[in-house]
mmCIF file with all atom_site columns, C-alpha atoms and ligand atoms in Angstrom:
data_model
loop_
_atom_site.group_PDB
_atom_site.id
_atom_site.type_symbol
_atom_site.label_atom_id
_atom_site.label_alt_id
_atom_site.label_comp_id
_atom_site.label_asym_id
_atom_site.label_entity_id
_atom_site.label_seq_id
_atom_site.pdbx_PDB_ins_code
_atom_site.Cartn_x
_atom_site.Cartn_y
_atom_site.Cartn_z
_atom_site.occupancy
_atom_site.B_iso_or_equiv
_atom_site.pdbx_formal_charge
_atom_site.auth_seq_id
_atom_site.auth_comp_id
_atom_site.auth_asym_id
_atom_site.auth_atom_id
_atom_site.pdbx_PDB_model_num
ATOM   1   C CA  . MET A 1 1   ? 12.374  7.253   -12.737 1.00 0.00 ? 256  MET A CA  1
ATOM   2   C CA  . SER A 1 2   ? 9.060   8.392   -10.966 1.00 0.00 ? 257  SER A CA  1
ATOM   3   C CA  . ASN A 1 3   ? 9.156   8.588   -7.077  1.00 0.00 ? 258  ASN A CA  1
ATOM   4   C CA  . ARG A 1 4   ? 5.265   6.905   -7.068  1.00 0.00 ? 259  ARG A CA  1
ATOM   5   C CA  . ALA A 1 5   ? 5.681   4.215   -3.897  1.00 0.00 ? 260  ALA A CA  1
ATOM   6   C CA  . MET A 1 6   ? 3.338   1.345   -3.408  1.00 0.00 ? 261  MET A CA  1
ATOM   7   C CA  . ILE A 1 7   ? 2.741   0.918   0.010   1.00 0.00 ? 262  ILE A CA  1
ATOM   8   C CA  . VAL A 1 8   ? 1.256   -2.917  1.317   1.00 0.00 ? 263  VAL A CA  1
ATOM   9   C CA  . ALA A 1 9   ? 1.397   -5.692  3.601   1.00 0.00 ? 264  ALA A CA  1
ATOM   10  C CA  . ALA A 1 10  ? 1.231   -8.589  2.381   1.00 0.00 ? 265  ALA A CA  1
ATOM   11  C CA  . SER A 1 11  ? 1.249   -12.543 4.203   1.00 0.00 ? 266  SER A CA  1
ATOM   12  C CA  . THR A 1 12  ? 3.512   -15.347 2.814   1.00 0.00 ? 267  THR A CA  1
ATOM   13  C CA  . ASN A 1 13  ? 0.611   -16.750 0.186   1.00 0.00 ? 268  ASN A CA  1
ATOM   14  C CA  . ASP A 1 14  ? -0.180  -13.058 -0.669  1.00 0.00 ? 269  ASP A CA  1
ATOM   15  C CA  . VAL A 1 15  ? -3.298  -12.453 1.452   1.00 0.00 ? 270  VAL A CA  1
ATOM   16  C CA  . ILE A 1 16  ? -3.621  -9.040  1.801   1.00 0.00 ? 271  ILE A CA  1
ATOM   17  C CA  . GLY A 1 17  ? -7.487  -8.574  2.445   1.00 0.00 ? 272  GLY A CA  1
ATOM   18  C CA  . VAL A 1 18  ? -10.104 -10.543 4.324   1.00 0.00 ? 273  VAL A CA  1
ATOM   19  C CA  . ASP A 1 19  ? -13.823 -9.519  4.983   1.00 0.00 ? 274  ASP A CA  1
ATOM   20  C CA  . GLY A 1 20  ? -13.191 -5.805  3.970   1.00 0.00 ? 275  GLY A CA  1
ATOM   21  C CA  . ASP A 1 21  ? -10.774 -5.474  6.674   1.00 0.00 ? 276  ASP A CA  1
ATOM   22  C CA  . LEU A 1 22  ? -6.823  -5.623  7.504   1.00 0.00 ? 277  LEU A CA  1
ATOM   23  C CA  . PRO A 1 23  ? -6.014  -9.606  8.148   1.00 0.00 ? 278  PRO A CA  1
ATOM   24  C CA  . TRP A 1 24  ? -3.820  -8.221  11.055  1.00 0.00 ? 279  TRP A CA  1
ATOM   25  C CA  . HIS A 1 25  ? -3.510  -5.299  13.573  1.00 0.00 ? 280  HIS A CA  1
ATOM   26  C CA  . LEU A 1 26  ? 0.614   -4.575  13.441  1.00 0.00 ? 281  LEU A CA  1
ATOM   27  C CA  . SER A 1 27  ? 0.870   -1.578  15.340  1.00 0.00 ? 282  SER A CA  1
ATOM   28  C CA  . SER A 1 28  ? 4.804   -1.298  13.911  1.00 0.00 ? 283  SER A CA  1
ATOM   29  C CA  . ASP A 1 29  ? 3.234   -1.616  10.543  1.00 0.00 ? 284  ASP A CA  1
ATOM   30  C CA  . LEU A 1 30  ? 0.781   1.113   11.432  1.00 0.00 ? 285  LEU A CA  1
ATOM   31  C CA  . LYS A 1 31  ? 3.475   3.421   12.836  1.00 0.00 ? 286  LYS A CA  1
ATOM   32  C CA  . ARG A 1 32  ? 5.536   3.219   9.533   1.00 0.00 ? 287  ARG A CA  1
ATOM   33  C CA  . PHE A 1 33  ? 2.630   3.622   7.897   1.00 0.00 ? 288  PHE A CA  1
ATOM   34  C CA  . LYS A 1 34  ? 2.107   6.714   9.010   1.00 0.00 ? 289  LYS A CA  1
ATOM   35  C CA  . LYS A 1 35  ? 5.688   7.799   9.270   1.00 0.00 ? 290  LYS A CA  1
ATOM   36  C CA  . LEU A 1 36  ? 6.303   7.287   5.298   1.00 0.00 ? 291  LEU A CA  1
ATOM   37  C CA  . THR A 1 37  ? 3.394   9.003   4.186   1.00 0.00 ? 292  THR A CA  1
ATOM   38  C CA  . MET A 1 38  ? 2.812   11.704  6.292   1.00 0.00 ? 293  MET A CA  1
ATOM   39  C CA  . GLY A 1 39  ? 1.949   14.615  4.109   1.00 0.00 ? 294  GLY A CA  1
ATOM   40  C CA  . HIS A 1 40  ? 1.945   12.895  1.254   1.00 0.00 ? 295  HIS A CA  1
ATOM   41  C CA  . HIS A 1 41  ? -1.163  11.535  -1.213  1.00 0.00 ? 296  HIS A CA  1
ATOM   42  C CA  . LEU A 1 42  ? -2.909  8.605   -0.414  1.00 0.00 ? 297  LEU A CA  1
ATOM   43  C CA  . ILE A 1 43  ? -4.263  7.003   -3.249  1.00 0.00 ? 298  ILE A CA  1
ATOM   44  C CA  . MET A 1 44  ? -6.960  4.152   -2.692  1.00 0.00 ? 299  MET A CA  1
ATOM   45  C CA  . GLY A 1 45  ? -9.769  2.579   -3.966  1.00 0.00 ? 300  GLY A CA  1
ATOM   46  C CA  . ARG A 1 46  ? -13.261 3.012   -2.879  1.00 0.00 ? 301  ARG A CA  1
ATOM   47  C CA  . LYS A 1 47  ? -13.333 0.164   -0.507  1.00 0.00 ? 302  LYS A CA  1
ATOM   48  C CA  . THR A 1 48  ? -10.300 0.624   1.163   1.00 0.00 ? 303  THR A CA  1
ATOM   49  C CA  . PHE A 1 49  ? -11.526 3.795   2.140   1.00 0.00 ? 304  PHE A CA  1
ATOM   50  C CA  . ASP A 1 50  ? -14.609 2.357   2.740   1.00 0.00 ? 305  ASP A CA  1
ATOM   51  C CA  . SER A 1 51  ? -12.754 0.253   5.521   1.00 0.00 ? 306  SER A CA  1
ATOM   52  C CA  . ILE A 1 52  ? -10.922 3.079   6.751   1.00 0.00 ? 307  ILE A CA  1
ATOM   53  C CA  . GLY A 1 53  ? -13.729 5.566   7.102   1.00 0.00 ? 308  GLY A CA  1
ATOM   54  C CA  . ARG A 1 54  ? -12.185 8.834   7.409   1.00 0.00 ? 309  ARG A CA  1
ATOM   55  C CA  . CYS A 1 55  ? -9.385  10.942  5.868   1.00 0.00 ? 310  CYS A CA  1
ATOM   56  C CA  . LEU A 1 56  ? -6.398  10.279  7.391   1.00 0.00 ? 311  LEU A CA  1
ATOM   57  C CA  . PRO A 1 57  ? -4.832  13.589  9.007   1.00 0.00 ? 312  PRO A CA  1
ATOM   58  C CA  . GLY A 1 58  ? -1.592  15.154  7.579   1.00 0.00 ? 313  GLY A CA  1
ATOM   59  C CA  . ARG A 1 59  ? -2.280  13.175  4.550   1.00 0.00 ? 314  ARG A CA  1
ATOM   60  C CA  . THR A 1 60  ? -4.445  13.987  1.038   1.00 0.00 ? 315  THR A CA  1
ATOM   61  C CA  . THR A 1 61  ? -7.228  11.358  0.242   1.00 0.00 ? 316  THR A CA  1
ATOM   62  C CA  . VAL A 1 62  ? -7.558  10.807  -3.072  1.00 0.00 ? 317  VAL A CA  1
ATOM   63  C CA  . ILE A 1 63  ? -10.485 8.117   -3.309  1.00 0.00 ? 318  ILE A CA  1
ATOM   64  C CA  . VAL A 1 64  ? -10.448 5.857   -6.717  1.00 0.00 ? 319  VAL A CA  1
ATOM   65  C CA  . THR A 1 65  ? -14.430 5.129   -7.541  1.00 0.00 ? 320  THR A CA  1
ATOM   66  C CA  . ARG A 1 66  ? -16.461 4.398   -10.956 1.00 0.00 ? 321  ARG A CA  1
ATOM   67  C CA  . GLN A 1 67  ? -19.454 6.208   -9.301  1.00 0.00 ? 322  GLN A CA  1
ATOM   68  C CA  . PRO A 1 68  ? -19.641 9.906   -10.891 1.00 0.00 ? 323  PRO A CA  1
ATOM   69  C CA  . ASP A 1 69  ? -21.592 11.650  -7.736  1.00 0.00 ? 324  ASP A CA  1
ATOM   70  C CA  . PHE A 1 70  ? -19.165 10.140  -5.011  1.00 0.00 ? 325  PHE A CA  1
ATOM   71  C CA  . VAL A 1 71  ? -17.872 12.949  -2.792  1.00 0.00 ? 326  VAL A CA  1
ATOM   72  C CA  . PHE A 1 72  ? -16.717 12.863  0.881   1.00 0.00 ? 327  PHE A CA  1
ATOM   73  C CA  . PRO A 1 73  ? -15.640 15.783  2.844   1.00 0.00 ? 328  PRO A CA  1
ATOM   74  C CA  . GLY A 1 74  ? -11.580 16.171  2.804   1.00 0.00 ? 329  GLY A CA  1
ATOM   75  C CA  . ALA A 1 75  ? -10.892 14.134  -0.065  1.00 0.00 ? 330  ALA A CA  1
ATOM   76  C CA  . LYS A 1 76  ? -10.190 14.479  -3.793  1.00 0.00 ? 331  LYS A CA  1
ATOM   77  C CA  . VAL A 1 77  ? -11.930 11.933  -6.162  1.00 0.00 ? 332  VAL A CA  1
ATOM   78  C CA  . ALA A 1 78  ? -10.789 10.324  -9.241  1.00 0.00 ? 333  ALA A CA  1
ATOM   79  C CA  . GLY A 1 79  ? -12.532 8.195   -12.163 1.00 0.00 ? 334  GLY A CA  1
ATOM   80  C CA  . SER A 1 80  ? -9.225  6.274   -12.791 1.00 0.00 ? 335  SER A CA  1
ATOM   81  C CA  . ILE A 1 81  ? -6.373  5.442   -11.881 1.00 0.00 ? 336  ILE A CA  1
ATOM   82  C CA  . GLU A 1 82  ? -4.341  7.880   -14.468 1.00 0.00 ? 337  GLU A CA  1
ATOM   83  C CA  . ALA A 1 83  ? -6.811  11.155  -13.312 1.00 0.00 ? 338  ALA A CA  1
ATOM   84  C CA  . ALA A 1 84  ? -5.680  10.114  -9.114  1.00 0.00 ? 339  ALA A CA  1
ATOM   85  C CA  . ILE A 1 85  ? -1.633  10.287  -10.428 1.00 0.00 ? 340  ILE A CA  1
ATOM   86  C CA  . GLU A 1 86  ? -2.513  13.529  -11.735 1.00 0.00 ? 341  GLU A CA  1
ATOM   87  C CA  . LEU A 1 87  ? -4.239  14.639  -9.173  1.00 0.00 ? 342  LEU A CA  1
ATOM   88  C CA  . ALA A 1 88  ? -1.073  13.905  -7.147  1.00 0.00 ? 343  ALA A CA  1
ATOM   89  C CA  . ALA A 1 89  ? 1.225   15.846  -9.676  1.00 0.00 ? 344  ALA A CA  1
ATOM   90  C CA  . ASP A 1 90  ? 2.944   18.168  -7.072  1.00 0.00 ? 345  ASP A CA  1
ATOM   91  C CA  . ASP A 1 91  ? 3.639   15.933  -4.907  1.00 0.00 ? 346  ASP A CA  1
ATOM   92  C CA  . PRO A 1 92  ? 7.546   14.118  -4.668  1.00 0.00 ? 347  PRO A CA  1
ATOM   93  C CA  . MET A 1 93  ? 6.232   10.919  -3.258  1.00 0.00 ? 348  MET A CA  1
ATOM   94  C CA  . PRO A 1 94  ? 2.625   9.920   -3.499  1.00 0.00 ? 349  PRO A CA  1
ATOM   95  C CA  . PHE A 1 95  ? 1.434   6.269   -1.908  1.00 0.00 ? 350  PHE A CA  1
ATOM   96  C CA  . ILE A 1 96  ? -0.476  3.926   -3.807  1.00 0.00 ? 351  ILE A CA  1
ATOM   97  C CA  . VAL A 1 97  ? -2.115  2.723   -0.588  1.00 0.00 ? 352  VAL A CA  1
ATOM   98  C CA  . GLY A 1 98  ? -4.606  -0.376  -1.825  1.00 0.00 ? 353  GLY A CA  1
ATOM   99  C CA  . GLY A 1 99  ? -6.726  -2.235  -2.067  1.00 0.00 ? 354  GLY A CA  1
ATOM   100 C CA  . ALA A 1 100 ? -6.561  -5.269  -4.459  1.00 0.00 ? 355  ALA A CA  1
ATOM   101 C CA  . GLN A 1 101 ? -7.880  -3.467  -7.429  1.00 0.00 ? 356  GLN A CA  1
ATOM   102 C CA  . ILE A 1 102 ? -5.877  -0.365  -7.289  1.00 0.00 ? 357  ILE A CA  1
ATOM   103 C CA  . TYR A 1 103 ? -2.562  -1.638  -6.814  1.00 0.00 ? 358  TYR A CA  1
ATOM   104 C CA  . ALA A 1 104 ? -3.431  -3.894  -9.741  1.00 0.00 ? 359  ALA A CA  1
ATOM   105 C CA  . LEU A 1 105 ? -4.114  -0.625  -12.157 1.00 0.00 ? 360  LEU A CA  1
ATOM   106 C CA  . ALA A 1 106 ? -1.565  1.292   -9.912  1.00 0.00 ? 361  ALA A CA  1
ATOM   107 C CA  . MET A 1 107 ? 1.350   -1.440  -10.448 1.00 0.00 ? 362  MET A CA  1
ATOM   108 C CA  . PRO A 1 108 ? 2.936   0.035   -14.527 1.00 0.00 ? 363  PRO A CA  1
ATOM   109 C CA  . TYR A 1 109 ? 3.209   3.666   -12.528 1.00 0.00 ? 364  TYR A CA  1
ATOM   110 C CA  . VAL A 1 110 ? 5.063   2.583   -9.257  1.00 0.00 ? 365  VAL A CA  1
ATOM   111 C CA  . ASP A 1 111 ? 8.685   2.531   -9.205  1.00 0.00 ? 366  ASP A CA  1
ATOM   112 C CA  . HIS A 1 112 ? 8.938   1.786   -5.546  1.00 0.00 ? 367  HIS A CA  1
ATOM   113 C CA  . ILE A 1 113 ? 7.121   -0.740  -3.060  1.00 0.00 ? 368  ILE A CA  1
ATOM   114 C CA  . TYR A 1 114 ? 6.982   -0.861  0.462   1.00 0.00 ? 369  TYR A CA  1
ATOM   115 C CA  . LEU A 1 115 ? 6.168   -4.311  1.767   1.00 0.00 ? 370  LEU A CA  1
ATOM   116 C CA  . THR A 1 116 ? 5.774   -5.613  4.841   1.00 0.00 ? 371  THR A CA  1
ATOM   117 C CA  . ARG A 1 117 ? 5.857   -9.132  4.606   1.00 0.00 ? 372  ARG A CA  1
ATOM   118 C CA  . VAL A 1 118 ? 3.868   -11.277 7.159   1.00 0.00 ? 373  VAL A CA  1
ATOM   119 C CA  . TYR A 1 119 ? 4.812   -14.758 7.605   1.00 0.00 ? 374  TYR A CA  1
ATOM   120 C CA  . GLN A 1 120 ? 1.797   -16.745 7.965   1.00 0.00 ? 375  GLN A CA  1
ATOM   121 C CA  . THR A 1 121 ? -0.197  -18.843 5.638   1.00 0.00 ? 376  THR A CA  1
ATOM   122 C CA  . ILE A 1 122 ? -3.648  -17.341 6.034   1.00 0.00 ? 377  ILE A CA  1
ATOM   123 C CA  . GLN A 1 123 ? -6.882  -17.984 4.452   1.00 0.00 ? 378  GLN A CA  1
ATOM   124 C CA  . GLY A 1 124 ? -8.470  -14.302 2.797   1.00 0.00 ? 379  GLY A CA  1
ATOM   125 C CA  . ASP A 1 125 ? -10.181 -12.944 -0.010  1.00 0.00 ? 380  ASP A CA  1
ATOM   126 C CA  . THR A 1 126 ? -8.194  -10.352 -1.411  1.00 0.00 ? 381  THR A CA  1
ATOM   127 C CA  . TYR A 1 127 ? -4.542  -10.681 -2.836  1.00 0.00 ? 382  TYR A CA  1
ATOM   128 C CA  . LEU A 1 128 ? -1.557  -9.029  -3.751  1.00 0.00 ? 383  LEU A CA  1
ATOM   129 C CA  . PRO A 1 129 ? -1.831  -8.426  -7.476  1.00 0.00 ? 384  PRO A CA  1
ATOM   130 C CA  . ALA A 1 130 ? 1.230   -10.485 -9.226  1.00 0.00 ? 385  ALA A CA  1
ATOM   131 C CA  . ILE A 1 131 ? 4.056   -8.790  -9.064  1.00 0.00 ? 386  ILE A CA  1
ATOM   132 C CA  . ASP A 1 132 ? 7.305   -10.015 -11.223 1.00 0.00 ? 387  ASP A CA  1
ATOM   133 C CA  . TRP A 1 133 ? 9.982   -10.120 -8.639  1.00 0.00 ? 388  TRP A CA  1
ATOM   134 C CA  . GLU A 1 134 ? 12.649  -10.205 -11.049 1.00 0.00 ? 389  GLU A CA  1
ATOM   135 C CA  . GLN A 1 135 ? 11.662  -6.380  -12.090 1.00 0.00 ? 390  GLN A CA  1
ATOM   136 C CA  . TRP A 1 136 ? 12.404  -5.622  -8.601  1.00 0.00 ? 391  TRP A CA  1
ATOM   137 C CA  . GLU A 1 137 ? 15.581  -4.908  -6.180  1.00 0.00 ? 392  GLU A CA  1
ATOM   138 C CA  . ILE A 1 138 ? 15.825  -4.450  -2.374  1.00 0.00 ? 393  ILE A CA  1
ATOM   139 C CA  . THR A 1 139 ? 16.884  -1.863  -1.394  1.00 0.00 ? 394  THR A CA  1
ATOM   140 C CA  . GLU A 1 140 ? 16.400  -2.196  2.427   1.00 0.00 ? 395  GLU A CA  1
ATOM   141 C CA  . ALA A 1 141 ? 15.469  -4.805  4.762   1.00 0.00 ? 396  ALA A CA  1
ATOM   142 C CA  . HIS A 1 142 ? 14.844  -4.004  8.294   1.00 0.00 ? 397  HIS A CA  1
ATOM   143 C CA  . LYS A 1 143 ? 14.221  -5.283  10.997  1.00 0.00 ? 398  LYS A CA  1
ATOM   144 C CA  . ALA A 1 144 ? 10.488  -3.459  12.135  1.00 0.00 ? 399  ALA A CA  1
ATOM   145 C CA  . THR A 1 145 ? 11.276  -1.744  15.771  1.00 0.00 ? 400  THR A CA  1
ATOM   146 C CA  . ALA A 1 146 ? 14.558  -1.750  16.694  1.00 0.00 ? 401  ALA A CA  1
ATOM   147 C CA  . SER A 1 147 ? 18.182  -1.423  14.535  1.00 0.00 ? 402  SER A CA  1
ATOM   148 C CA  . GLY A 1 148 ? 19.411  -4.677  12.623  1.00 0.00 ? 403  GLY A CA  1
ATOM   149 C CA  . THR A 1 149 ? 19.234  -5.815  8.692   1.00 0.00 ? 404  THR A CA  1
ATOM   150 C CA  . GLY A 1 150 ? 17.089  -8.514  7.676   1.00 0.00 ? 405  GLY A CA  1
ATOM   151 C CA  . ALA A 1 151 ? 15.581  -9.936  10.153  1.00 0.00 ? 406  ALA A CA  1
ATOM   152 C CA  . VAL A 1 152 ? 12.333  -10.901 11.310  1.00 0.00 ? 407  VAL A CA  1
ATOM   153 C CA  . ASP A 1 153 ? 10.080  -9.019  14.133  1.00 0.00 ? 408  ASP A CA  1
ATOM   154 C CA  . VAL A 1 154 ? 7.532   -9.946  15.882  1.00 0.00 ? 409  VAL A CA  1
ATOM   155 C CA  . GLU A 1 155 ? 4.703   -8.759  17.648  1.00 0.00 ? 410  GLU A CA  1
ATOM   156 C CA  . GLY A 1 156 ? 1.487   -10.533 19.071  1.00 0.00 ? 411  GLY A CA  1
ATOM   157 C CA  . GLY A 1 157 ? 3.090   -14.216 18.028  1.00 0.00 ? 412  GLY A CA  1
ATOM   158 C CA  . VAL A 1 158 ? 3.129   -12.825 14.157  1.00 0.00 ? 413  VAL A CA  1
ATOM   159 C CA  . GLU A 1 159 ? 6.067   -12.385 12.488  1.00 0.00 ? 414  GLU A CA  1
ATOM   160 C CA  . PHE A 1 160 ? 6.503   -9.980  9.754   1.00 0.00 ? 415  PHE A CA  1
ATOM   161 C CA  . SER A 1 161 ? 9.015   -7.837  7.797   1.00 0.00 ? 416  SER A CA  1
ATOM   162 C CA  . PHE A 1 162 ? 9.641   -4.765  6.363   1.00 0.00 ? 417  PHE A CA  1
ATOM   163 C CA  . GLN A 1 163 ? 11.036  -4.542  2.828   1.00 0.00 ? 418  GLN A CA  1
ATOM   164 C CA  . ASP A 1 164 ? 11.881  -1.838  0.612   1.00 0.00 ? 419  ASP A CA  1
ATOM   165 C CA  . TYR A 1 165 ? 12.320  -2.522  -3.030  1.00 0.00 ? 420  TYR A CA  1
ATOM   166 C CA  . ARG A 1 166 ? 13.169  -0.535  -6.068  1.00 0.00 ? 421  ARG A CA  1
ATOM   167 C CA  . ARG A 1 167 ? 12.149  -0.930  -9.733  1.00 0.00 ? 422  ARG A CA  1
ATOM   168 C CA  . ARG A 1 168 ? 15.529  -1.966  -11.349 1.00 0.00 ? 423  ARG A CA  1
ATOM   169 C CA  . ASN A 1 169 ? 16.482  0.080   -14.279 1.00 0.00 ? 424  ASN A CA  1
HETATM 170 N N1  . NAP B 2 .   ? -2.746  -4.984  3.355   1.00 0.00 ? 1597 NAP B N1  1
HETATM 171 C C1  . NAP B 2 .   ? -2.367  -4.040  2.877   1.00 0.00 ? 1597 NAP B C1  1
HETATM 172 O O1  . NAP B 2 .   ? -1.377  -3.294  2.899   1.00 0.00 ? 1597 NAP B O1  1
HETATM 173 C C2  . NAP B 2 .   ? -3.914  -3.660  2.506   1.00 0.00 ? 1597 NAP B C2  1
HETATM 174 C C3  . NAP B 2 .   ? -4.136  -2.637  1.947   1.00 0.00 ? 1597 NAP B C3  1
HETATM 175 C C4  . NAP B 2 .   ? -5.241  -1.424  1.112   1.00 0.00 ? 1597 NAP B C4  1
HETATM 176 C C5  . NAP B 2 .   ? -6.320  -2.593  1.539   1.00 0.00 ? 1597 NAP B C5  1
HETATM 177 N N2  . NAP B 2 .   ? -6.634  -3.802  1.616   1.00 0.00 ? 1597 NAP B N2  1
HETATM 178 C C6  . NAP B 2 .   ? -7.296  -4.477  1.993   1.00 0.00 ? 1597 NAP B C6  1
HETATM 179 O O2  . NAP B 2 .   ? -8.117  -5.159  0.606   1.00 0.00 ? 1597 NAP B O2  1
HETATM 180 C C7  . NAP B 2 .   ? -9.489  -4.826  0.923   1.00 0.00 ? 1597 NAP B C7  1
HETATM 181 C C8  . NAP B 2 .   ? -9.742  -4.347  -0.425  1.00 0.00 ? 1597 NAP B C8  1
HETATM 182 O O3  . NAP B 2 .   ? -9.475  -4.119  -1.771  1.00 0.00 ? 1597 NAP B O3  1
HETATM 183 P P1  . NAP B 2 .   ? -10.124 -4.570  -3.079  1.00 0.00 ? 1597 NAP B P1  1
HETATM 184 O O4  . NAP B 2 .   ? -9.753  -5.144  -3.782  1.00 0.00 ? 1597 NAP B O4  1
HETATM 185 O O5  . NAP B 2 .   ? -11.540 -5.068  -2.468  1.00 0.00 ? 1597 NAP B O5  1
HETATM 186 O O6  . NAP B 2 .   ? -10.933 -3.165  -3.464  1.00 0.00 ? 1597 NAP B O6  1
HETATM 187 P P2  . NAP B 2 .   ? -9.993  -1.571  -3.433  1.00 0.00 ? 1597 NAP B P2  1
HETATM 188 O O7  . NAP B 2 .   ? -9.286  -1.455  -4.845  1.00 0.00 ? 1597 NAP B O7  1
HETATM 189 O O8  . NAP B 2 .   ? -9.967  -0.611  -2.365  1.00 0.00 ? 1597 NAP B O8  1
HETATM 190 O O9  . NAP B 2 .   ? -11.375 -0.465  -4.089  1.00 0.00 ? 1597 NAP B O9  1
HETATM 191 C C9  . NAP B 2 .   ? -12.382 -1.179  -5.141  1.00 0.00 ? 1597 NAP B C9  1
HETATM 192 C C10 . NAP B 2 .   ? -13.375 -0.299  -5.663  1.00 0.00 ? 1597 NAP B C10 1
HETATM 193 O O10 . NAP B 2 .   ? -12.270 0.917   -6.280  1.00 0.00 ? 1597 NAP B O10 1
HETATM 194 C C11 . NAP B 2 .   ? -12.523 1.417   -7.828  1.00 0.00 ? 1597 NAP B C11 1
HETATM 195 N N3  . NAP B 2 .   ? -12.425 0.971   -8.880  1.00 0.00 ? 1597 NAP B N3  1
HETATM 196 C C12 . NAP B 2 .   ? -11.366 -0.206  -9.226  1.00 0.00 ? 1597 NAP B C12 1
HETATM 197 N N4  . NAP B 2 .   ? -11.346 -0.301  -10.668 1.00 0.00 ? 1597 NAP B N4  1
HETATM 198 C C13 . NAP B 2 .   ? -11.368 0.905   -10.595 1.00 0.00 ? 1597 NAP B C13 1
HETATM 199 C C14 . NAP B 2 .   ? -11.494 1.876   -12.283 1.00 0.00 ? 1597 NAP B C14 1
HETATM 200 N N5  . NAP B 2 .   ? -10.669 1.038   -13.142 1.00 0.00 ? 1597 NAP B N5  1
HETATM 201 N N6  . NAP B 2 .   ? -11.530 3.237   -12.139 1.00 0.00 ? 1597 NAP B N6  1
HETATM 202 C C15 . NAP B 2 .   ? -12.935 3.494   -11.376 1.00 0.00 ? 1597 NAP B C15 1
HETATM 203 N N7  . NAP B 2 .   ? -12.415 3.118   -10.232 1.00 0.00 ? 1597 NAP B N7  1
HETATM 204 C C16 . NAP B 2 .   ? -12.003 1.625   -10.134 1.00 0.00 ? 1597 NAP B C16 1
HETATM 205 C C17 . NAP B 2 .   ? -14.364 0.405   -7.489  1.00 0.00 ? 1597 NAP B C17 1
HETATM 206 O O11 . NAP B 2 .   ? -15.072 1.754   -7.154  1.00 0.00 ? 1597 NAP B O11 1
HETATM 207 P P3  . NAP B 2 .   ? -16.580 1.768   -6.690  1.00 0.00 ? 1597 NAP B P3  1
HETATM 208 O O12 . NAP B 2 .   ? -17.553 0.274   -6.981  1.00 0.00 ? 1597 NAP B O12 1
HETATM 209 O O13 . NAP B 2 .   ? -16.955 2.746   -6.047  1.00 0.00 ? 1597 NAP B O13 1
HETATM 210 O O14 . NAP B 2 .   ? -16.411 2.235   -8.247  1.00 0.00 ? 1597 NAP B O14 1
HETATM 211 C C18 . NAP B 2 .   ? -14.065 -0.707  -6.874  1.00 0.00 ? 1597 NAP B C18 1
HETATM 212 O O15 . NAP B 2 .   ? -15.128 -1.083  -6.200  1.00 0.00 ? 1597 NAP B O15 1
HETATM 213 C C19 . NAP B 2 .   ? -9.903  -4.816  2.011   1.00 0.00 ? 1597 NAP B C19 1
HETATM 214 O O16 . NAP B 2 .   ? -9.912  -6.151  2.515   1.00 0.00 ? 1597 NAP B O16 1
HETATM 215 C C20 . NAP B 2 .   ? -8.271  -3.675  2.671   1.00 0.00 ? 1597 NAP B C20 1
HETATM 216 O O17 . NAP B 2 .   ? -8.949  -4.477  3.869   1.00 0.00 ? 1597 NAP B O17 1
HETATM 217 C C21 . NAP B 2 .   ? -5.176  -4.337  2.259   1.00 0.00 ? 1597 NAP B C21 1
#
């Protein structure tokens, strides 16, 4: 089993993006993202990179694009998900950070999913690719900002929870 992970926030109806951006602003989720990914590679599609607009400090950005001449100072560029994974070969836990196209390509290569489930049914234009949840077991369901297990947290009226999954053997 590899230690490659996917990290994603998705609404109840699996929306992950709208108009090139996240549909919500949850600072607890950003904090969790930072804590989990610090020191690691972030493998992302070019559109997700455009929406972030910079290399996040303390991490190595790997941008997946079909554009052979794409460059961004400080970032690594890969022409396929396999090439991106190869660039992160020395990392004990590289993170696939989206968006939808890159999650779909990376799904066969990941063994951990860090999911933030946002309990809203919302209109969006980008969806989490279909995941066969039978193949995954939850290892932790934890409250976002305080101690507790399996609880739903709330921020700015938005309910959400953090769930860690591991691929079943
Ligand atoms: N909720 C979350 O956790 C989360 C996380 C990340 C992103 N998002 C959201 O997701 C949306 C973006 O997702 P998206 O699916 O539209 O785009 P994306 O996956 O971020 O990037 C798509 C780009 O990746 C490159 N690409 C795709 N397939 C490729 C392949 N086989 N080989 C090489 N390069 C390939 C292409 O870049 P080129 O066009 O340059 O060739 C393509 O345009 C945004 O709304 C963003 O905010 C949400």
